[in-house]
Amino acid sequence: MAPINDIKSYPFTLEGLQQVKDSQLGNNWPVVYLIHDDENLYIGETTSASNRMGQHLNNNEKKNLQVIEIVFNETYNKSVILDYEQRLIRYCSVDDRFKRIINKNKGQKAEHNYYQRNDYRNNFSLLWRALIEKGIAHKSFDIIENDNIFKFSPYNALTHEQDVISIEVLSDILNTFENPTEGTNVSIIDGCAGTGKTVLAISIINSLVNAINYEQDNDEIFIEEDDAKKSSTLLAIKDYIQKKRNGKPFKIGFVFPMPGIRKTITNVFKECGNGLESSMVIGPNDMLKDNYDILIIDESHRLSRRKNLTGYGAFDSASRKLGLNPEDTNQLEWALKSAKHVVLFYDKLQSVKSSDIKADVFAKTLENNSNCIKPYKLTTQMRCEGGDDYIQYVRDILTVKPREFQKISSYEFLLFDDVDEMVQRVRKLDNKYGLCRTVAGYSWEWVTKPKDTVKDTLEHYDYLVKTEQFDILIENHKYIWNLSNENWVSRLDAAYTIGCIHTTQGFDMNYVGVIFGEEIDYDFNTQQIVINLDKYYDKKVKAGMPEDELKELILNTYMTILARGIKGCYVYACNPNMKKYLENYIAKANSETLKEI
């Protein structure tokens, strides 16, 4: 493959246009390009740099830009430049070099495979390095890829599966408003951990918010069927907003039941701009505070019923405001009575609290309060490099389905004999990659108590260590639970503390260490996983719960945290029998199995 970093700079003027026309690959070759001044950037792709540059010079928004950087490469084809355009928009939107990216459509076409895609993807890092050397980019790959704005960016390219669903959901929403009926219409997307539910939700919101500005790309030689359908759908939404709403945008609420990730997404929306507003991100109680056209609910399996709540008063007040009996309703019913169209992202296997709506009640609530329900399914594993095989393997282990030992390719799935060896390795990996964390089951009391007022420094952690305060004791090793309930994963003290399910659900980590606590064990006589309720300390989850339901929630908890790691997952089990059971399925961590750091 020819060198990838042949970046040619030309003045963004008529004189520069003539230079491009005279160049070797300026008239009839696939290229990706960046047009900019000191503060503004436009990124594009084309098969004719000279023609496209001429069009941009006649565009009022772009004509005052100063320089065009054209990336030439003799190996490029149309698939490569589409891929690179998307990736450049995504990376540059997180990099701090330019204040504004002025692309309207943000390169949001579906990702697809193509010949030598992995080679081109690997070589993209060389292009990025060259852009840094030219002063067009600032931040390194690692810094960008660990940033929440990168992970949850509205400019993420969707997979084909995600793209198809996004088109269908956008069509559902348009149909709701073009053909109004009594009751609420629902689109429900079912997908297990790591299938990209949050990214898809944000992409749908971004499409709705920016539909009024949508412009069809006239530089395409051909257009795929799905791209054509998405384009026509967005143009139809644009037409509806212009003609039927006099340009007034839809009132959209993006609902997160969990406060930790809610704050993270609020910050993402604040930083991204481009029509996304932090006020769009709300909690379930906020659904009643405005007249929403559309509610999009992520992690909807975490919507609450009236059981084991922290604030019964707020729940009761919201219920009565809608004319509902607090004892008989739930937050899903609130949503269905508060918007014309509701989009639900759902996975019943990630229900981890006794306050969560039970699956059968969830289904019944939908049936009784919806005019039309359109179901969709996400199946492709996006987070974990172990893929669908790893997720299914872990699920089989936790549900005790007999199967052969399986080595997960391209994924470090290992069992440790020494908990501190695991914890220290996770910390070393954090020094190298960032976003490597240790998480545990709720098998120890919270003595130090999380404090959301604790500053994001190591000062309070150091104080606890010096004063010999701790929460978790395993084989004479002392650890401290997370010091904040909000955005713990991204905090400076996160690698030194131990997270729980409530601070990790919804987040990605490069590597995750999982401690199976003293509450979960294996009985070789019954060949079943058993739960010791005396060793389980999540009082809010535990109160008044039948043992079989509580066991299901605890297994869901471990399934959820085992699916957090992108590159690898390490496991330690406190109970000897649990460890012995896991040894049948997870390779031992040793000098031969551990990768060098």
mmCIF file of C-alpha atoms in Angstrom, residues 151-152 192-198 261 299 350 380-388 391 411 504-510 559-568:
data_model
loop_
_atom_site.group_PDB
_atom_site.id
_atom_site.type_symbol
_atom_site.label_atom_id
_atom_site.label_comp_id
_atom_site.label_asym_id
_atom_site.label_seq_id
_atom_site.Cartn_x
_atom_site.Cartn_y
_atom_site.Cartn_z
ATOM 1 C CA LYS A 151 -17.672 7.453 22.361
ATOM 2 C CA PHE A 152 -21.112 9.080 22.339
ATOM 3 C CA CYS A 192 -27.986 -6.639 24.754
ATOM 4 C CA ALA A 193 -25.038 -4.828 26.355
ATOM 5 C CA GLY A 194 -22.587 -3.431 23.829
ATOM 6 C CA THR A 195 -24.849 -3.408 20.761
ATOM 7 C CA GLY A 196 -24.651 0.372 20.416
ATOM 8 C CA LYS A 197 -28.063 1.407 21.754
ATOM 9 C CA THR A 198 -26.924 4.778 23.119
ATOM 10 C CA ILE A 261 -24.495 8.312 32.709
ATOM 11 C CA GLU A 299 -31.814 1.905 29.281
ATOM 12 C CA GLN A 350 -29.755 -5.493 32.263
ATOM 13 C CA THR A 380 -24.227 -7.077 16.519
ATOM 14 C CA GLN A 381 -21.710 -6.641 19.363
ATOM 15 C CA MET A 382 -20.088 -3.215 19.049
ATOM 16 C CA ARG A 383 -18.218 -2.706 22.323
ATOM 17 C CA CYS A 384 -16.433 -5.954 23.064
ATOM 18 C CA GLU A 385 -13.669 -7.112 20.724
ATOM 19 C CA GLY A 386 -14.556 -10.649 21.810
ATOM 20 C CA GLY A 387 -17.758 -10.149 19.841
ATOM 21 C CA ASP A 388 -21.034 -12.013 20.075
ATOM 22 C CA ILE A 391 -21.255 -12.315 25.232
ATOM 23 C CA TYR A 411 -9.878 -10.864 23.669
ATOM 24 C CA THR A 504 -20.680 1.490 35.448
ATOM 25 C CA GLN A 505 -23.847 0.530 33.570
ATOM 26 C CA GLY A 506 -23.861 2.137 30.131
ATOM 27 C CA PHE A 507 -20.121 2.922 30.066
ATOM 28 C CA ASP A 508 -17.274 1.409 28.011
ATOM 29 C CA MET A 509 -13.886 0.513 29.478
ATOM 30 C CA ASN A 510 -10.768 -0.649 27.663
ATOM 31 C CA MET A 559 -23.584 -10.172 33.121
ATOM 32 C CA THR A 560 -23.673 -6.395 32.701
ATOM 33 C CA ILE A 561 -20.280 -5.652 34.270
ATOM 34 C CA LEU A 562 -18.612 -8.581 32.477
ATOM 35 C CA ALA A 563 -19.669 -6.918 29.210
ATOM 36 C CA ARG A 564 -17.990 -3.552 29.954
ATOM 37 C CA GLY A 565 -14.491 -4.314 28.589
ATOM 38 C CA ILE A 566 -13.492 -3.492 25.022
ATOM 39 C CA LYS A 567 -10.102 -5.237 24.906
ATOM 40 C CA GLY A 568 -10.356 -7.647 27.816
#
